[in-house]
Amino acid sequence: MRKIEKITLIGAGGTGSMILPALVPSHDVEIYDGDVYEEKNITRQIYSANSIGDNKAVIMAKIFNNGHKNVTAIPKMITGNEKINSDLLICCVDNNNGRLAAQRLSDENETPLIITGNENWEPMAWLYLPEYKYTYNNPYKRWDLGNLKEGRQETCSGIKVIDENPQLPEANYCAGAHALTILYSIKT
């Protein structure tokens, strides 16, 4: 069991925007996302059409920074070299470079990491602890995530993406629910 007060959320798109409302009442949240809201996101992300072209992290911080807990936007993609001061990382990006950068942050800062992902209807979430690095419990080793090609041609579990079957909002909600279940199972 761990005390978790501050969370770094990596990715404020489909899954990240779905879980943020559950995090903010009881956690300070730092949001990393260098992406902007696009028209194609309307069906599966929590933004208004008036936000098209705005940075996702900035939009989410404005919506949820209600004074109860701090929500901070960092409108850039992570590289894995950032200095963080969080009790937990939650990675909700849709690319493998971002997932690998999140693992580097977790290892460097000795911070637990929850990794989410989905394509079409494949909601997933895993717990990564720095002490898993050289064991079978490491999802990066178990599913060979470090060797996946970049881009969205493969899901976070290595399954070929079919462009005609885009991510579904239901899958984003379920991946977020899986992440929250992990969060509450490790939290004191």
PDB file of C-alpha atoms in Angstrom:
ATOM      1  CA  MET A   1       0.000   0.000   0.000  1.00  0.00           C
ATOM      2  CA  ARG A   2       1.250   3.457  -0.904  1.00  0.00           C
ATOM      3  CA  LYS A   3       0.335   6.983   0.017  1.00  0.00           C
ATOM      4  CA  ILE A   4      -0.640   8.731  -3.213  1.00  0.00           C
ATOM      5  CA  GLU A   5      -1.289  12.461  -3.081  1.00  0.00           C
ATOM      6  CA  LYS A   6       0.196  13.780  -6.337  1.00  0.00           C
ATOM      7  CA  ILE A   7      -0.268  12.092  -9.714  1.00  0.00           C
ATOM      8  CA  THR A   8       1.415  12.813 -13.022  1.00  0.00           C
ATOM      9  CA  LEU A   9      -1.029  12.063 -15.836  1.00  0.00           C
ATOM     10  CA  ILE A  10       0.732  11.497 -19.147  1.00  0.00           C
ATOM     11  CA  GLY A  11      -1.771  12.026 -21.952  1.00  0.00           C
ATOM     12  CA  ALA A  12      -5.059  13.928 -21.693  1.00  0.00           C
ATOM     13  CA  GLY A  13      -6.780  12.394 -24.716  1.00  0.00           C
ATOM     14  CA  GLY A  14      -9.305   9.554 -24.827  1.00  0.00           C
ATOM     15  CA  THR A  15      -8.452   7.653 -21.645  1.00  0.00           C
ATOM     16  CA  GLY A  16      -6.717  10.514 -19.802  1.00  0.00           C
ATOM     17  CA  SER A  17      -9.704  12.835 -20.185  1.00  0.00           C
ATOM     18  CA  MET A  18     -12.006  10.072 -18.922  1.00  0.00           C
ATOM     19  CA  ILE A  19     -10.106   9.340 -15.694  1.00  0.00           C
ATOM     20  CA  LEU A  20      -9.157  12.899 -14.735  1.00  0.00           C
ATOM     21  CA  PRO A  21     -12.589  13.677 -13.180  1.00  0.00           C
ATOM     22  CA  ALA A  22     -12.093  10.712 -10.803  1.00  0.00           C
ATOM     23  CA  LEU A  23      -8.585  11.839  -9.805  1.00  0.00           C
ATOM     24  CA  VAL A  24      -9.098  15.539  -9.080  1.00  0.00           C
ATOM     25  CA  PRO A  25     -11.316  15.412  -6.000  1.00  0.00           C
ATOM     26  CA  SER A  26      -8.583  13.716  -3.952  1.00  0.00           C
ATOM     27  CA  HIS A  27      -5.245  14.226  -5.769  1.00  0.00           C
ATOM     28  CA  ASP A  28      -3.109  17.034  -7.095  1.00  0.00           C
ATOM     29  CA  VAL A  29      -2.555  16.253 -10.781  1.00  0.00           C
ATOM     30  CA  GLU A  30       0.147  17.333 -13.204  1.00  0.00           C
ATOM     31  CA  ILE A  31      -0.889  16.741 -16.838  1.00  0.00           C
ATOM     32  CA  TYR A  32       1.630  16.260 -19.653  1.00  0.00           C
ATOM     33  CA  ASP A  33       0.282  16.436 -23.193  1.00  0.00           C
ATOM     34  CA  GLY A  34       1.735  18.240 -26.198  1.00  0.00           C
ATOM     35  CA  ASP A  35      -1.210  17.407 -28.444  1.00  0.00           C
ATOM     36  CA  VAL A  36      -4.074  19.656 -29.507  1.00  0.00           C
ATOM     37  CA  TYR A  37      -7.747  18.819 -29.571  1.00  0.00           C
ATOM     38  CA  GLU A  38      -8.939  17.966 -33.099  1.00  0.00           C
ATOM     39  CA  GLU A  39     -12.348  17.450 -34.661  1.00  0.00           C
ATOM     40  CA  LYS A  40     -11.702  13.691 -34.885  1.00  0.00           C
ATOM     41  CA  ASN A  41     -11.486  13.614 -31.044  1.00  0.00           C
ATOM     42  CA  ILE A  42     -15.052  14.869 -30.489  1.00  0.00           C
ATOM     43  CA  THR A  43     -16.632  11.420 -30.210  1.00  0.00           C
ATOM     44  CA  ARG A  44     -14.311  10.075 -27.526  1.00  0.00           C
ATOM     45  CA  GLN A  45     -12.756  12.866 -25.492  1.00  0.00           C
ATOM     46  CA  ILE A  46     -14.190  15.253 -22.914  1.00  0.00           C
ATOM     47  CA  TYR A  47     -13.856  18.633 -24.598  1.00  0.00           C
ATOM     48  CA  SER A  48     -16.238  21.033 -26.276  1.00  0.00           C
ATOM     49  CA  ALA A  49     -16.125  21.775 -29.995  1.00  0.00           C
ATOM     50  CA  ASN A  50     -15.004  25.312 -29.026  1.00  0.00           C
ATOM     51  CA  SER A  51     -11.692  23.818 -27.871  1.00  0.00           C
ATOM     52  CA  ILE A  52     -10.535  22.597 -31.300  1.00  0.00           C
ATOM     53  CA  GLY A  53      -6.915  23.641 -31.810  1.00  0.00           C
ATOM     54  CA  ASP A  54      -6.236  24.140 -28.073  1.00  0.00           C
ATOM     55  CA  ASN A  55      -3.720  22.075 -26.110  1.00  0.00           C
ATOM     56  CA  LYS A  56      -5.356  19.127 -24.314  1.00  0.00           C
ATOM     57  CA  ALA A  57      -3.430  19.520 -21.042  1.00  0.00           C
ATOM     58  CA  VAL A  58      -4.269  23.233 -20.848  1.00  0.00           C
ATOM     59  CA  ILE A  59      -7.973  22.592 -21.517  1.00  0.00           C
ATOM     60  CA  MET A  60      -8.176  19.878 -18.854  1.00  0.00           C
ATOM     61  CA  ALA A  61      -6.366  22.021 -16.259  1.00  0.00           C
ATOM     62  CA  LYS A  62      -8.794  24.913 -16.895  1.00  0.00           C
ATOM     63  CA  ILE A  63     -11.816  22.629 -16.553  1.00  0.00           C
ATOM     64  CA  PHE A  64     -10.707  20.767 -13.425  1.00  0.00           C
ATOM     65  CA  ASN A  65      -8.567  23.282 -11.513  1.00  0.00           C
ATOM     66  CA  ASN A  66     -11.397  24.252  -9.193  1.00  0.00           C
ATOM     67  CA  GLY A  67      -9.296  25.278  -6.197  1.00  0.00           C
ATOM     68  CA  HIS A  68      -9.907  22.098  -4.204  1.00  0.00           C
ATOM     69  CA  LYS A  69      -6.837  20.290  -5.582  1.00  0.00           C
ATOM     70  CA  ASN A  70      -4.162  21.656  -7.917  1.00  0.00           C
ATOM     71  CA  VAL A  71      -4.290  20.659 -11.563  1.00  0.00           C
ATOM     72  CA  THR A  72      -1.259  21.808 -13.531  1.00  0.00           C
ATOM     73  CA  ALA A  73      -0.840  21.675 -17.317  1.00  0.00           C
ATOM     74  CA  ILE A  74       2.502  20.959 -18.928  1.00  0.00           C
ATOM     75  CA  PRO A  75       1.706  21.334 -22.650  1.00  0.00           C
ATOM     76  CA  LYS A  76       4.442  19.101 -24.029  1.00  0.00           C
ATOM     77  CA  MET A  77       5.092  15.454 -24.777  1.00  0.00           C
ATOM     78  CA  ILE A  78       7.225  13.566 -22.295  1.00  0.00           C
ATOM     79  CA  THR A  79      10.672  12.380 -23.270  1.00  0.00           C
ATOM     80  CA  GLY A  80      11.549  10.375 -20.165  1.00  0.00           C
ATOM     81  CA  ASN A  81      14.120  12.969 -19.040  1.00  0.00           C
ATOM     82  CA  GLU A  82      11.744  15.190 -17.034  1.00  0.00           C
ATOM     83  CA  LYS A  83      12.144  15.770 -13.305  1.00  0.00           C
ATOM     84  CA  ILE A  84       8.908  14.824 -11.616  1.00  0.00           C
ATOM     85  CA  ASN A  85       7.749  14.968  -8.023  1.00  0.00           C
ATOM     86  CA  SER A  86       4.783  12.607  -7.970  1.00  0.00           C
ATOM     87  CA  ASP A  87       3.663   9.581  -6.029  1.00  0.00           C
ATOM     88  CA  LEU A  88       2.269   7.873  -9.145  1.00  0.00           C
ATOM     89  CA  LEU A  89       2.485   8.117 -12.935  1.00  0.00           C
ATOM     90  CA  ILE A  90      -0.504   7.210 -15.109  1.00  0.00           C
ATOM     91  CA  CYS A  91       0.355   6.849 -18.788  1.00  0.00           C
ATOM     92  CA  CYS A  92      -2.577   7.273 -21.198  1.00  0.00           C
ATOM     93  CA  VAL A  93      -0.747   7.873 -24.476  1.00  0.00           C
ATOM     94  CA  ASP A  94      -1.455   6.138 -27.785  1.00  0.00           C
ATOM     95  CA  ASN A  95       2.145   5.582 -28.864  1.00  0.00           C
ATOM     96  CA  ASN A  96       4.919   3.301 -27.757  1.00  0.00           C
ATOM     97  CA  ASN A  97       7.633   5.965 -27.514  1.00  0.00           C
ATOM     98  CA  GLY A  98       5.488   7.709 -24.903  1.00  0.00           C
ATOM     99  CA  ARG A  99       4.979   4.456 -22.996  1.00  0.00           C
ATOM    100  CA  LEU A 100       8.715   3.774 -22.980  1.00  0.00           C
ATOM    101  CA  ALA A 101       9.412   7.353 -21.826  1.00  0.00           C
ATOM    102  CA  ALA A 102       6.936   6.779 -18.974  1.00  0.00           C
ATOM    103  CA  GLN A 103       8.839   3.654 -17.960  1.00  0.00           C
ATOM    104  CA  ARG A 104      12.106   5.641 -17.903  1.00  0.00           C
ATOM    105  CA  LEU A 105      10.443   8.238 -15.647  1.00  0.00           C
ATOM    106  CA  SER A 106       9.167   5.491 -13.378  1.00  0.00           C
ATOM    107  CA  ASP A 107      12.597   3.861 -13.121  1.00  0.00           C
ATOM    108  CA  GLU A 108      14.506   7.138 -12.701  1.00  0.00           C
ATOM    109  CA  ASN A 109      12.148   8.472 -10.020  1.00  0.00           C
ATOM    110  CA  GLU A 110      11.315   5.104  -8.407  1.00  0.00           C
ATOM    111  CA  THR A 111       7.647   5.903  -8.911  1.00  0.00           C
ATOM    112  CA  PRO A 112       4.857   3.393  -9.641  1.00  0.00           C
ATOM    113  CA  LEU A 113       3.381   3.580 -13.137  1.00  0.00           C
ATOM    114  CA  ILE A 114      -0.016   2.565 -14.464  1.00  0.00           C
ATOM    115  CA  ILE A 115       0.001   2.087 -18.244  1.00  0.00           C
ATOM    116  CA  THR A 116      -3.298   2.207 -20.154  1.00  0.00           C
ATOM    117  CA  GLY A 117      -4.123   1.536 -23.744  1.00  0.00           C
ATOM    118  CA  ASN A 118      -6.795   0.480 -26.169  1.00  0.00           C
ATOM    119  CA  GLU A 119      -7.540   0.188 -29.840  1.00  0.00           C
ATOM    120  CA  ASN A 120     -11.131  -0.257 -30.905  1.00  0.00           C
ATOM    121  CA  TRP A 121     -12.398  -2.603 -28.180  1.00  0.00           C
ATOM    122  CA  GLU A 122      -9.296  -3.677 -26.259  1.00  0.00           C
ATOM    123  CA  PRO A 123      -9.234  -1.730 -22.992  1.00  0.00           C
ATOM    124  CA  MET A 124      -6.056  -2.465 -21.020  1.00  0.00           C
ATOM    125  CA  ALA A 125      -4.184  -1.268 -17.954  1.00  0.00           C
ATOM    126  CA  TRP A 126      -1.084  -2.633 -16.252  1.00  0.00           C
ATOM    127  CA  LEU A 127       0.865  -1.825 -13.128  1.00  0.00           C
ATOM    128  CA  TYR A 128       4.591  -1.287 -13.525  1.00  0.00           C
ATOM    129  CA  LEU A 129       6.786  -0.918 -10.463  1.00  0.00           C
ATOM    130  CA  PRO A 130      10.482  -0.049 -10.793  1.00  0.00           C
ATOM    131  CA  GLU A 131      11.311  -3.233  -8.882  1.00  0.00           C
ATOM    132  CA  TYR A 132       9.661  -5.190 -11.756  1.00  0.00           C
ATOM    133  CA  LYS A 133      12.318  -3.975 -14.212  1.00  0.00           C
ATOM    134  CA  TYR A 134      14.239  -7.256 -14.544  1.00  0.00           C
ATOM    135  CA  THR A 135      11.404  -9.666 -13.746  1.00  0.00           C
ATOM    136  CA  TYR A 136       8.565 -11.382 -15.580  1.00  0.00           C
ATOM    137  CA  ASN A 137       6.151  -8.982 -13.827  1.00  0.00           C
ATOM    138  CA  ASN A 138       7.460  -6.213 -16.078  1.00  0.00           C
ATOM    139  CA  PRO A 139       4.751  -5.738 -18.750  1.00  0.00           C
ATOM    140  CA  TYR A 140       7.363  -4.165 -21.043  1.00  0.00           C
ATOM    141  CA  LYS A 141       9.339  -7.427 -21.009  1.00  0.00           C
ATOM    142  CA  ARG A 142       6.341  -9.773 -20.946  1.00  0.00           C
ATOM    143  CA  TRP A 143       4.762  -8.255 -24.068  1.00  0.00           C
ATOM    144  CA  ASP A 144       8.032  -7.082 -25.623  1.00  0.00           C
ATOM    145  CA  LEU A 145       6.810  -3.487 -25.629  1.00  0.00           C
ATOM    146  CA  GLY A 146      10.314  -2.123 -26.070  1.00  0.00           C
ATOM    147  CA  ASN A 147      10.519  -3.660 -29.547  1.00  0.00           C
ATOM    148  CA  LEU A 148       7.240  -2.405 -30.984  1.00  0.00           C
ATOM    149  CA  LYS A 149       7.354  -0.176 -34.036  1.00  0.00           C
ATOM    150  CA  GLU A 150       6.512   3.452 -33.428  1.00  0.00           C
ATOM    151  CA  GLY A 151       3.257   5.013 -34.464  1.00  0.00           C
ATOM    152  CA  ARG A 152      -0.209   3.618 -34.207  1.00  0.00           C
ATOM    153  CA  GLN A 153       0.315   0.633 -36.490  1.00  0.00           C
ATOM    154  CA  GLU A 154       0.523  -1.595 -33.390  1.00  0.00           C
ATOM    155  CA  THR A 155      -1.385  -1.412 -30.122  1.00  0.00           C
ATOM    156  CA  CYS A 156       0.347  -1.356 -26.770  1.00  0.00           C
ATOM    157  CA  SER A 157       0.062  -5.154 -26.736  1.00  0.00           C
ATOM    158  CA  GLY A 158       1.519  -5.528 -30.233  1.00  0.00           C
ATOM    159  CA  ILE A 159      -1.720  -6.219 -32.094  1.00  0.00           C
ATOM    160  CA  LYS A 160      -1.989  -4.766 -35.598  1.00  0.00           C
ATOM    161  CA  VAL A 161      -4.241  -1.679 -35.699  1.00  0.00           C
ATOM    162  CA  ILE A 162      -6.983  -1.597 -38.282  1.00  0.00           C
ATOM    163  CA  ASP A 163      -7.617   2.040 -39.218  1.00  0.00           C
ATOM    164  CA  GLU A 164     -11.241   1.344 -40.143  1.00  0.00           C
ATOM    165  CA  ASN A 165     -11.883   0.424 -36.486  1.00  0.00           C
ATOM    166  CA  PRO A 166     -11.006   3.556 -34.501  1.00  0.00           C
ATOM    167  CA  GLN A 167     -10.794   3.721 -30.729  1.00  0.00           C
ATOM    168  CA  LEU A 168     -14.234   3.567 -29.144  1.00  0.00           C
ATOM    169  CA  PRO A 169     -15.238   5.862 -26.271  1.00  0.00           C
ATOM    170  CA  GLU A 170     -16.437   2.805 -24.353  1.00  0.00           C
ATOM    171  CA  ALA A 171     -12.933   1.326 -24.556  1.00  0.00           C
ATOM    172  CA  ASN A 172     -11.438   4.587 -23.257  1.00  0.00           C
ATOM    173  CA  TYR A 173     -13.804   4.516 -20.277  1.00  0.00           C
ATOM    174  CA  CYS A 174     -13.002   0.855 -19.578  1.00  0.00           C
ATOM    175  CA  ALA A 175      -9.220   1.362 -19.847  1.00  0.00           C
ATOM    176  CA  GLY A 176      -9.634   4.274 -17.427  1.00  0.00           C
ATOM    177  CA  ALA A 177     -11.722   2.120 -15.075  1.00  0.00           C
ATOM    178  CA  HIS A 178      -9.010  -0.562 -15.143  1.00  0.00           C
ATOM    179  CA  ALA A 179      -6.409   2.114 -14.264  1.00  0.00           C
ATOM    180  CA  LEU A 180      -8.546   3.431 -11.390  1.00  0.00           C
ATOM    181  CA  THR A 181      -8.997  -0.113 -10.075  1.00  0.00           C
ATOM    182  CA  ILE A 182      -5.218  -0.529 -10.008  1.00  0.00           C
ATOM    183  CA  LEU A 183      -4.819   2.887  -8.354  1.00  0.00           C
ATOM    184  CA  TYR A 184      -7.220   2.063  -5.560  1.00  0.00           C
ATOM    185  CA  SER A 185      -5.691  -1.378  -5.037  1.00  0.00           C
ATOM    186  CA  ILE A 186      -2.220   0.094  -4.323  1.00  0.00           C
ATOM    187  CA  LYS A 187      -3.374   3.193  -2.440  1.00  0.00           C
ATOM    188  CA  THR A 188      -3.459   3.457   1.364  1.00  0.00           C
TER     189      THR A 188
END
